[in-house]
Tab-separated table of C-alpha atoms in Angstrom:
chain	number	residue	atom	x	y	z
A	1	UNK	CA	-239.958	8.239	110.226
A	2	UNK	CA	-239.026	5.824	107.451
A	3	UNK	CA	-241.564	3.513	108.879
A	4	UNK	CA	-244.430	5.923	108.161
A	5	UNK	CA	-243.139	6.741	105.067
A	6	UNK	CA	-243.128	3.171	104.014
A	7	UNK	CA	-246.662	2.684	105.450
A	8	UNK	CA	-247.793	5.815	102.967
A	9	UNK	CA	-246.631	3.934	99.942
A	10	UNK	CA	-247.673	0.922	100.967
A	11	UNK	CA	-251.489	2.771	101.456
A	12	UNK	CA	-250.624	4.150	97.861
A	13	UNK	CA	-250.433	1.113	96.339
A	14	UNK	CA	-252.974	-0.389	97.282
A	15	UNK	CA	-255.399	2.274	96.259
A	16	UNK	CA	-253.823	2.623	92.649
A	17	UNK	CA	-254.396	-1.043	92.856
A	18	UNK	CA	-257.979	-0.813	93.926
A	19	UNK	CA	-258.403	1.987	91.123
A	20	UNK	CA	-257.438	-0.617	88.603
A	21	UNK	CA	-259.431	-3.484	89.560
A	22	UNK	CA	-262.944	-1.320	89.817
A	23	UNK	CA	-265.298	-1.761	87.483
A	24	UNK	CA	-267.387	0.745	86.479
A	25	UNK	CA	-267.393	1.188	82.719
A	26	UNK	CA	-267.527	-1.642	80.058
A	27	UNK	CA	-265.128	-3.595	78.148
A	28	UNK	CA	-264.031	-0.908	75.692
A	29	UNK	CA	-263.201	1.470	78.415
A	30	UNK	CA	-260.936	-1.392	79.631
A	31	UNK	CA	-259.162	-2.107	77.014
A	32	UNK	CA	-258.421	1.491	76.936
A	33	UNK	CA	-257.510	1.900	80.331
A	34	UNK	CA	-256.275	-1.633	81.432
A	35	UNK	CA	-254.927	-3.545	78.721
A	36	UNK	CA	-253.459	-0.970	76.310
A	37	UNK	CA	-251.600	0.459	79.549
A	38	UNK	CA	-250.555	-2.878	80.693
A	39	UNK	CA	-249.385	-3.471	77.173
A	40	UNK	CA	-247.162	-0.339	77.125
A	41	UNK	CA	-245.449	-1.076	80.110
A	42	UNK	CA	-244.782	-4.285	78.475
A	43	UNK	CA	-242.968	-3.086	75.633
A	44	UNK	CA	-241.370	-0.269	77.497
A	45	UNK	CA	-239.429	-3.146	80.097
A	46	UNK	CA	-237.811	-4.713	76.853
A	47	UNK	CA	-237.261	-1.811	75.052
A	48	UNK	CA	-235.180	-0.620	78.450
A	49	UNK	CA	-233.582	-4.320	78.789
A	50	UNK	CA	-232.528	-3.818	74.946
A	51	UNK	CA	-231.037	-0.480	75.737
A	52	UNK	CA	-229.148	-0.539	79.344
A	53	UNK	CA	-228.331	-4.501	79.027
A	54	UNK	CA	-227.418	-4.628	75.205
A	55	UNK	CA	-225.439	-3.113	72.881
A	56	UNK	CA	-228.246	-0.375	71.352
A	57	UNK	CA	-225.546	0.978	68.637
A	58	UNK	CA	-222.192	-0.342	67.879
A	59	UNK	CA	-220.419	2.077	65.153
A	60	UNK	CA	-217.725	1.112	62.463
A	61	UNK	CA	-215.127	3.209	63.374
A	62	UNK	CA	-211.657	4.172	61.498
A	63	UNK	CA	-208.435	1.586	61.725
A	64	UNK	CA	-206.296	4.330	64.236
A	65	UNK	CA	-209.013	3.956	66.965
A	66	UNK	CA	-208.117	2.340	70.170
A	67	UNK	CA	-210.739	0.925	71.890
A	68	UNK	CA	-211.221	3.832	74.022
A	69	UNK	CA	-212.314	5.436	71.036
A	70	UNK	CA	-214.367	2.437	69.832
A	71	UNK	CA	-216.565	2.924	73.388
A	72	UNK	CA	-216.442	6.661	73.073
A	73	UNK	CA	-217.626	6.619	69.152
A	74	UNK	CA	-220.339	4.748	70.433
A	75	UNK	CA	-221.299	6.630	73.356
A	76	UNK	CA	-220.952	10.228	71.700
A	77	UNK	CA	-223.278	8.463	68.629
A	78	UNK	CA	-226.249	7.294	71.062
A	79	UNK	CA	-226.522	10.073	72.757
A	80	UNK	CA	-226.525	12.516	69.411
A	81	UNK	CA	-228.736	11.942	66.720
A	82	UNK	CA	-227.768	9.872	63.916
A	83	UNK	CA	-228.884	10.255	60.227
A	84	UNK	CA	-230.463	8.176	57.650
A	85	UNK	CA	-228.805	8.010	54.167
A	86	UNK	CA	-229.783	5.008	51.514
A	87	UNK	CA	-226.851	3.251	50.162
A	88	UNK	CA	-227.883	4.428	46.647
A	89	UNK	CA	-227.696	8.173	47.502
A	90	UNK	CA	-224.135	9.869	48.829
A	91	UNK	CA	-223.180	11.384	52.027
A	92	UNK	CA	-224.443	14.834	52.271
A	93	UNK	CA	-221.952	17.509	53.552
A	94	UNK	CA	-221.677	19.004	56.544
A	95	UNK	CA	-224.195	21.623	55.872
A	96	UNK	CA	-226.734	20.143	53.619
A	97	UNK	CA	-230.061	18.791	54.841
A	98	UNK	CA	-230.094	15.274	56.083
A	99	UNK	CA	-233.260	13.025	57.863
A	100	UNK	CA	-231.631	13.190	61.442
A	101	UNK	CA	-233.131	9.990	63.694
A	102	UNK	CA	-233.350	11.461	66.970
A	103	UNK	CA	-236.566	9.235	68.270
A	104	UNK	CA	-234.595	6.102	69.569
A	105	UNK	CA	-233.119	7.406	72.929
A	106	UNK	CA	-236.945	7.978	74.171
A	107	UNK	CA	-238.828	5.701	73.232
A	108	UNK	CA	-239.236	3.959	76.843
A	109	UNK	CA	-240.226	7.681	77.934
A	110	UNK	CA	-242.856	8.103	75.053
A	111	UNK	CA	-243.976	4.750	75.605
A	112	UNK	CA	-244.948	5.135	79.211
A	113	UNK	CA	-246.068	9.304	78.041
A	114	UNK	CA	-248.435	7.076	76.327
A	115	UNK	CA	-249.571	4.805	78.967
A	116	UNK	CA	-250.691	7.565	80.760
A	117	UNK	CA	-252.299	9.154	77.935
A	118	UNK	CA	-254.696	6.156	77.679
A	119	UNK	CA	-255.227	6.223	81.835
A	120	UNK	CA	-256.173	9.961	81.348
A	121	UNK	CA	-260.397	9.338	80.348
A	122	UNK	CA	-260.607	7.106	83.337
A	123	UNK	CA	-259.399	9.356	85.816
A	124	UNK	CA	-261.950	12.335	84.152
A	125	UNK	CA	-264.964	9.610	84.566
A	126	UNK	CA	-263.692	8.917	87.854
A	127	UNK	CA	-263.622	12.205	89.237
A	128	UNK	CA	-266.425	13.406	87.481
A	129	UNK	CA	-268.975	10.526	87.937
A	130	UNK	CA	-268.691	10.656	92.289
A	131	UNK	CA	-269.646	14.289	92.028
A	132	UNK	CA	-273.364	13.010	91.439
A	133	UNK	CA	-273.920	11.593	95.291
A	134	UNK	CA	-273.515	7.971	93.896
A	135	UNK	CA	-270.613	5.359	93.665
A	136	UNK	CA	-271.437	3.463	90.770
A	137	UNK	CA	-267.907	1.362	91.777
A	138	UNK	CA	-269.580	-0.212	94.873
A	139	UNK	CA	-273.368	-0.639	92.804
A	140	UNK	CA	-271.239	-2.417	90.136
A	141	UNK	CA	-269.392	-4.431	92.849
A	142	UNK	CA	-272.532	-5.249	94.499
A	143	UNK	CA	-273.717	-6.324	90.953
A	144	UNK	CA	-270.957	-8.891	90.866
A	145	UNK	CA	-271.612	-9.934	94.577
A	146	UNK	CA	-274.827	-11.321	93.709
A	147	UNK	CA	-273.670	-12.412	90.389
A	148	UNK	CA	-271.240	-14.827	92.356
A	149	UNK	CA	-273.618	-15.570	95.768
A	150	UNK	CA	-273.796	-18.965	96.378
A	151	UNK	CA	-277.255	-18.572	97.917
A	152	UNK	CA	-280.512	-17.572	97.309
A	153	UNK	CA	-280.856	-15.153	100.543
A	154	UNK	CA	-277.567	-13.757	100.045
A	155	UNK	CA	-278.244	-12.670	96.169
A	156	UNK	CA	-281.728	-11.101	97.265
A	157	UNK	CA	-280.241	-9.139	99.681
A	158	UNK	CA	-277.415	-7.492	97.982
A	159	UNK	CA	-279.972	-7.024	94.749
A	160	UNK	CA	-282.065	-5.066	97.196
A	161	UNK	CA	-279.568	-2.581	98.259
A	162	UNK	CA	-278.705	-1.977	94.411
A	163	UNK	CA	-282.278	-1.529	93.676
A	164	UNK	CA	-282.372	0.880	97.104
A	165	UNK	CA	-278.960	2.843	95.979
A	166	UNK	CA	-280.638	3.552	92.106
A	167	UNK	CA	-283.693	4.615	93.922
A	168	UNK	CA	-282.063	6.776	95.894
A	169	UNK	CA	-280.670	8.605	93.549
A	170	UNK	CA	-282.853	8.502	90.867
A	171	UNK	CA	-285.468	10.453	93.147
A	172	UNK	CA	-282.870	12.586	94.566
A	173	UNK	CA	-281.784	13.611	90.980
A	174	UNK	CA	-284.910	15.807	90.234
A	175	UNK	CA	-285.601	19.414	90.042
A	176	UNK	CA	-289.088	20.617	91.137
A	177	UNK	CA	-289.143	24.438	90.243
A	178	UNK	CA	-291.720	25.843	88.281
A	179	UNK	CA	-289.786	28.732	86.695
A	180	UNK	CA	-290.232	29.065	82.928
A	181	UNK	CA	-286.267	28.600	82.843
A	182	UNK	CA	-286.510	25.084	85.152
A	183	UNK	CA	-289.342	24.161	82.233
A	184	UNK	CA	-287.269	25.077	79.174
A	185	UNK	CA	-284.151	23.216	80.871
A	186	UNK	CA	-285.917	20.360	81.803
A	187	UNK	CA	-287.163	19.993	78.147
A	188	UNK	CA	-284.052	20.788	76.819
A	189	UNK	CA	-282.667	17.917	78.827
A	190	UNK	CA	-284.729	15.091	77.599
A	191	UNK	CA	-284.044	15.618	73.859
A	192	UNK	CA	-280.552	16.435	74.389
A	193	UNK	CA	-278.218	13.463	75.892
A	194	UNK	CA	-275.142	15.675	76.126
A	195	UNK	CA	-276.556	18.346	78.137
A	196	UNK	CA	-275.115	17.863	82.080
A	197	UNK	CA	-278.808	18.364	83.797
A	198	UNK	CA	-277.517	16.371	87.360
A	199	UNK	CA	-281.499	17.532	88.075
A	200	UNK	CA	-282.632	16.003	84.710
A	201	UNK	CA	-280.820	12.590	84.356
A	202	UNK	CA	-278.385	13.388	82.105
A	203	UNK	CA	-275.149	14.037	84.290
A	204	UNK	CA	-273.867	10.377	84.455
A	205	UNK	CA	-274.624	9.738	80.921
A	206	UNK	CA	-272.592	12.837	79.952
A	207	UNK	CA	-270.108	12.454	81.887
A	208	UNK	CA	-269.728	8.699	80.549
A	209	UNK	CA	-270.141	10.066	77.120
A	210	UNK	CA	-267.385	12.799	77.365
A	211	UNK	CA	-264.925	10.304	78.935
A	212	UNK	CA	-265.584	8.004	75.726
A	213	UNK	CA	-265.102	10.726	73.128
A	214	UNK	CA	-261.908	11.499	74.797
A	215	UNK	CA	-260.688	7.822	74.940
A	216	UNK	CA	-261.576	7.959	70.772
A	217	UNK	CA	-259.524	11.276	70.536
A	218	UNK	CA	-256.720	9.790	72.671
A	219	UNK	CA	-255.854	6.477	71.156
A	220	UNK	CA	-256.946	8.674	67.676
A	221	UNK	CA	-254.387	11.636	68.315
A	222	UNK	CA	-251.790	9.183	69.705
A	223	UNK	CA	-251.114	7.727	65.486
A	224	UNK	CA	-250.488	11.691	64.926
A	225	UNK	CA	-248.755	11.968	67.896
A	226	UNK	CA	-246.219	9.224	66.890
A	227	UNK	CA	-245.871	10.573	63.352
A	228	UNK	CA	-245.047	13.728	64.537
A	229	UNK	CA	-242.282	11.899	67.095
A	230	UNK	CA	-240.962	9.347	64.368
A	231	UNK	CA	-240.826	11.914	61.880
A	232	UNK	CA	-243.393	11.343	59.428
A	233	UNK	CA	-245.240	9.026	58.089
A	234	UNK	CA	-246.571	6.374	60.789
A	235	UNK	CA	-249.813	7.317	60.761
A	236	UNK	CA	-250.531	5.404	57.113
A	237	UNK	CA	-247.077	2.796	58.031
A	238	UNK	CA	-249.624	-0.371	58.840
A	239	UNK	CA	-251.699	0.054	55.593
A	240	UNK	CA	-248.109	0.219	53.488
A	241	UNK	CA	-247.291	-2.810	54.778
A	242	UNK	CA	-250.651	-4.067	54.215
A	243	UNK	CA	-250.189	-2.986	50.134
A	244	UNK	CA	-246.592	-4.266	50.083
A	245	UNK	CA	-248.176	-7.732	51.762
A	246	UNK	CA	-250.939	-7.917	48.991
A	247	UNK	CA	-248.367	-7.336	46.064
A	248	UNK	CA	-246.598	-10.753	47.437
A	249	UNK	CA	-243.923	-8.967	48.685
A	250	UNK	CA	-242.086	-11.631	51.380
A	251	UNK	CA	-238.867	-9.618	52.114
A	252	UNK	CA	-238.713	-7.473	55.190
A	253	UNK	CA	-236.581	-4.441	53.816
A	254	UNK	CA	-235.646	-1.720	55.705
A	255	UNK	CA	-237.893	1.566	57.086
A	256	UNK	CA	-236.726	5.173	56.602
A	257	UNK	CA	-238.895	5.099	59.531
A	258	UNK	CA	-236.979	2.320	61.475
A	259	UNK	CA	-233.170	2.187	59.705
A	260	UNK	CA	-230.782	-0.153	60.722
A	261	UNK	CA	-227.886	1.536	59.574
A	262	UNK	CA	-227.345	5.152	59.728
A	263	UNK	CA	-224.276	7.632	59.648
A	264	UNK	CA	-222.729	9.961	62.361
A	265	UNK	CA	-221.335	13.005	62.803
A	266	UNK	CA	-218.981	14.551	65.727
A	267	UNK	CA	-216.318	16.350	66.251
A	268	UNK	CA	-213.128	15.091	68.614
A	269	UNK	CA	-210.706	18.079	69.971
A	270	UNK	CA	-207.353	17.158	70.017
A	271	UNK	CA	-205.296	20.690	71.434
A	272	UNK	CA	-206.281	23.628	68.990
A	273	UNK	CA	-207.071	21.296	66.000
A	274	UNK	CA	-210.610	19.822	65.379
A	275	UNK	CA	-211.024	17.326	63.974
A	276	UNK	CA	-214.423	15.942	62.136
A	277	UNK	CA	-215.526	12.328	61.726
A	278	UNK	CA	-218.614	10.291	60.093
A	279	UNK	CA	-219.020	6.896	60.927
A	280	UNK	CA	-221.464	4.135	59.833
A	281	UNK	CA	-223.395	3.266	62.715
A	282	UNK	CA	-225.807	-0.011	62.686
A	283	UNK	CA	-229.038	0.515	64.937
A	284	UNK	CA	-229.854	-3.354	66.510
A	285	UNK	CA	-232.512	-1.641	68.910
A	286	UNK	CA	-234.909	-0.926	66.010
A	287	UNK	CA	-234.979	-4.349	65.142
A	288	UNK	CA	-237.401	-3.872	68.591
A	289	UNK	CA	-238.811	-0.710	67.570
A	290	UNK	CA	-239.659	-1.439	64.486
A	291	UNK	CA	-241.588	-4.706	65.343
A	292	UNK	CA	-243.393	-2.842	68.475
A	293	UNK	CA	-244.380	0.192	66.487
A	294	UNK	CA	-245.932	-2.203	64.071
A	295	UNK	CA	-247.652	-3.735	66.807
A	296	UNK	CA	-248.781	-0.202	68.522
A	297	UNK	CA	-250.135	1.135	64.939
A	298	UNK	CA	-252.358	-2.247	64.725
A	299	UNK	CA	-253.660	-1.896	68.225
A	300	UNK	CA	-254.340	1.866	67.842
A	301	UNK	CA	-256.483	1.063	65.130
A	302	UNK	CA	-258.345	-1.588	66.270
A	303	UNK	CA	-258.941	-0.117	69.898
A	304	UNK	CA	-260.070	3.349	68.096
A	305	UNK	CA	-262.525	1.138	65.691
A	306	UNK	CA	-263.649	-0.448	69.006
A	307	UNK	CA	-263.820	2.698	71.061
A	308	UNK	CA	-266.143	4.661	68.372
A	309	UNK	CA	-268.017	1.711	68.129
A	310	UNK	CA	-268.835	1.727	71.700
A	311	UNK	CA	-269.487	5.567	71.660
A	312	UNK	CA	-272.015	5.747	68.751
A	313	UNK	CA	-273.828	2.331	70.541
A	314	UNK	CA	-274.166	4.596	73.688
A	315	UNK	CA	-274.747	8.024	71.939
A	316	UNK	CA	-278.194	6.028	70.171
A	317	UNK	CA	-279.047	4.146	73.173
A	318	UNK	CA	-278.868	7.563	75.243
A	319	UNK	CA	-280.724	9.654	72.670
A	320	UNK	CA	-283.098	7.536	71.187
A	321	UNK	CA	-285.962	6.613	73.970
A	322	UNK	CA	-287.787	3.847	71.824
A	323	UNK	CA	-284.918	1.896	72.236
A	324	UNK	CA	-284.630	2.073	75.728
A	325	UNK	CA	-288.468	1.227	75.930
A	326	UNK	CA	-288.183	-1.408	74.071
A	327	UNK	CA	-285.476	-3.201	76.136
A	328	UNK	CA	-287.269	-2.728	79.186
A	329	UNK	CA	-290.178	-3.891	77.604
A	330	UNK	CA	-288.412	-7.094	76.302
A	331	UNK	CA	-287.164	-7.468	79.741
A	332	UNK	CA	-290.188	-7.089	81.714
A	333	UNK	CA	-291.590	-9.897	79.280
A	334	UNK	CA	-289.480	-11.989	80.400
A	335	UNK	CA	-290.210	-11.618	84.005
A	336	UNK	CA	-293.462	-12.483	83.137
A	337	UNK	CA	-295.547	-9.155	84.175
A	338	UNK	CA	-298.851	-8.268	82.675
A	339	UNK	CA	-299.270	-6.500	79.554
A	340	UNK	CA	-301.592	-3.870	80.428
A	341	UNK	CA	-298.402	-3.132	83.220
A	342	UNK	CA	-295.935	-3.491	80.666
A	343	UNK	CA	-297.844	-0.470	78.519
A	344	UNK	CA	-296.693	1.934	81.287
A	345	UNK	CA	-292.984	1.173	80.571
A	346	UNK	CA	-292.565	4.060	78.648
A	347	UNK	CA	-293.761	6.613	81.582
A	348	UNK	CA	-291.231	4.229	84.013
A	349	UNK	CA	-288.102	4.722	81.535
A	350	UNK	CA	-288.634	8.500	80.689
A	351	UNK	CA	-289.956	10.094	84.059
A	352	UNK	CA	-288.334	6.789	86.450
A	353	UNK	CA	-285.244	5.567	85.107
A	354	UNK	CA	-284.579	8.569	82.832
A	355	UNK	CA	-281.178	8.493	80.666
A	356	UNK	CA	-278.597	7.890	84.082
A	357	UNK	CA	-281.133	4.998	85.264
A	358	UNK	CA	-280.975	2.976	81.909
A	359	UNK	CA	-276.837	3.685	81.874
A	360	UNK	CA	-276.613	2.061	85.425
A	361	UNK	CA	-278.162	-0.888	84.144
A	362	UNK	CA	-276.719	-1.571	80.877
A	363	UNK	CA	-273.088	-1.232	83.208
A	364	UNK	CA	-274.219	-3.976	85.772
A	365	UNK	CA	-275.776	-6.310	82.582
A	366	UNK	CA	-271.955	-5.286	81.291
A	367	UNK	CA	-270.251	-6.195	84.379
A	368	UNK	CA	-272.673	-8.721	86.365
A	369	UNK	CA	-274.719	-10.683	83.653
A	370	UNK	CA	-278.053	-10.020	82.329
A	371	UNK	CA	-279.686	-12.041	84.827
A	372	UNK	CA	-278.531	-9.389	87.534
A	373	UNK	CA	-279.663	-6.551	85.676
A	374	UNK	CA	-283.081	-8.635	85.668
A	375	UNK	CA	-283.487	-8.751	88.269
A	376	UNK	CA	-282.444	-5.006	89.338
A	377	UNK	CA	-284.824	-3.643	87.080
A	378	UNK	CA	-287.775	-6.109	88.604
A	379	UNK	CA	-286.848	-4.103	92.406
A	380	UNK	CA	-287.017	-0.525	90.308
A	381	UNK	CA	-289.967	-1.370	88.741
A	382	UNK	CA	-291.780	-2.928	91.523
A	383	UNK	CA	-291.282	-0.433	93.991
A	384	UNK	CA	-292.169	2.362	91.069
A	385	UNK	CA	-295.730	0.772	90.615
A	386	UNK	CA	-296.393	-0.200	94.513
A	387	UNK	CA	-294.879	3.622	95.724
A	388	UNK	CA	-297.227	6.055	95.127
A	389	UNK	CA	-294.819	8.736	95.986
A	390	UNK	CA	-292.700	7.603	93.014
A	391	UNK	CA	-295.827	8.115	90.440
A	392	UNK	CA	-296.993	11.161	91.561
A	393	UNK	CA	-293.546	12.810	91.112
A	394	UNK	CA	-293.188	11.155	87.797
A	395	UNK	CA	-296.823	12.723	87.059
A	396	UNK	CA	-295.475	16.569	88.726
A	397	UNK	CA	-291.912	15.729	86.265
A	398	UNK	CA	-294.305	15.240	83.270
A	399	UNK	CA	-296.576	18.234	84.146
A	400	UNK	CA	-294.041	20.485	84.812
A	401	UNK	CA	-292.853	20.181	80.822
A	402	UNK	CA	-296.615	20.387	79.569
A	403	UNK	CA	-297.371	23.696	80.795
């Protein structure tokens, strides 16, 4: 019993760990997915060493307290929130408003909530991407095979069964019906890069799109999302330090965001009477908070800059079909074809390749090197101008939307 239950986590493991390793998107999605995760995780282990090792709060406590009390002060003072009050301003009373700080106890939890945030996208592209009838993980890992083949016979043969797989489904991918609403989809379809035609060539491109937009809404939201946790704010806290930086100033003072030293309240029962004490309580974990939310609010930035970078790169190269003529063009140059066969490169990308062939090879060039995706497109577009099959369903495609 416990054996087989060990061997199903064991299996687990190993396919979380083969979910990580894939490659199947580019180096933005990664750094999404992989290294902002990874980086998370990080923080959250000495955030939690900080917390359950160290002393997190350590309160100033009245001269009558044993040190029963002293432990209990503390205790009582982690576990309820604390409050921020400058040392110009007084105390507020027991009723008035204060700015509690209740954030500190969870940060390891909202770190790793946020970990999982950023795996979210990949697991949507993942799930969503197989439904097409093709595992772009093993094309992309037979990409790399022949990237790293040692010899010649070797690399031909595993390009050949990643020219045969895009074939495959490129052909399969196609709708043949003649109704007037197959026509006006169809059209639809090829000016449109967001509309899911799995018939048309659009689905994987779509899909990969979608999963992108929600990685720039994710690591987006998530500055908002730790504004609204911190309690206000965050979400401008990197460019004030930026200003106070550019003024000169050198000294690190203290955050209303991140204070060091904060007051509490609670109440100790002693028979009928209660009785009601504040204490000044110093914070040494947001030393660590302070400096890793500093950190998170630079990253965030820079991997949404990245990731909407990426996304309008892929929205143009999807939508705009000169492009994507022109770099097969430029690439079937370079293999040294003819240039009356090169003309017919723009019939091969829009009725061939169509928007899911071009995003298949701009992933292996990503992933494997251009010399890979060379050579991948040199198989497609052999095989496209020696199969007559291929052209005359490329001529029925283009037909079909002319009547």
């Amino acid at each position: 019993m416990i054996g087989s239950g060990m061997d199903r986590l064991l299996k687990a493991l190993f396919q979380l760990r083969e979910f990580k390793l894939k490659r199947d998107d580019d180096f933005t999605d990664r750094l999404n997915r992989q290294w902002t995760p990874t980086l998370m995780a990080l923080f959250t282990i000495l955030v939690s060493i900080k917390q359950y090792v160290g002393a997190p709060i350590s309160c100033w406590c009245p001269a009558q307290f044993t040190p029963s009390h002293h432990d209990y002060t503390n205790t009582v003072c982690w576990v309820s929130d604390t409050y921020y009050v400058p040392f110009s301003r007084t105390a507020p009373k027991e009723k008035e408003p204060r700015e509690d700080i209740s954030y500190y106890q969870w940060v390891p939890i909202l770190l790793l909530v946020q970990a999982t945030m950023f795996c979210l996208p990949a697991v949507l592209w993942k799930l969503l991407h197989r439904r097409c009838g093709l595992n772009v993980c093993s094309l992309i890992e037979a990409s790399r095979a022949a990237q790293r083949a040692l010899y010649a016979d070797t690399r031909e043969k595993t390009t050949r069964f990643v020219v045969a797989q895009i074939d495959c489904y490129l052909l399969q991918q196609r709708d043949y019906s003649r109704s007037g609403f197959a026509k006006l989809r169809a059209t639809f379809a090829r000016y449109c890069c967001l509309f899911p035609a799995r018939l048309h060539g659009n689905y994987l491109t779509t899909v990969y799109l979608c999963s992108k937009f929600a990685y720039l809404i994710n690591s987006t939201g998530q500055l908002f999302l730790l504004d609204f946790f911190l309690g206000g704010g965050y979400s401008v806290y990197g460019l004030r330090l930026l200003r106070n930086a550019m003024k000169g100033g050198r000294r690190w003072s203290a955050s209303p965001i991140f204070p060091r030293v904060t007051l509490c309240d609670f109440q100790v029962r002693q028979q009928t009477n209660v009785h009601r004490y504040t204490v000044q309580c110093v914070l040494p974990i947001n030393l660590f908070n302070e400096k890793i939310f500093i950190f998170i609010w630079f990253w965030l930035v820079m991997v949404s800059c990245c990731t909407l970078i990426s996304l309008l790169q892929c929205t143009y190269k999807a939508s705009y079909w000169p492009a994507q003529v022109r770099d097969v063009r430029k690439t079937l140059s370079s293999l040294e074809f003819g240039k009356r066969e090169i003309r017919t490169a723009k019939t091969f990308v829009e009725r061939y390749l169509r928007r899911d062939g071009m995003l298949l090879l701009r992933l292996i060039t990503v992933n494997a090197g251009h010399l890979v995706s060379a050579d991948v497109l040199r198989g497609l577009w052999v095989g496209y101008g020696s199969d007559k099959r291929i052209q005359n369903k490329s001529r029925a495609n283009l037909s079909q939307e002319m009547v």
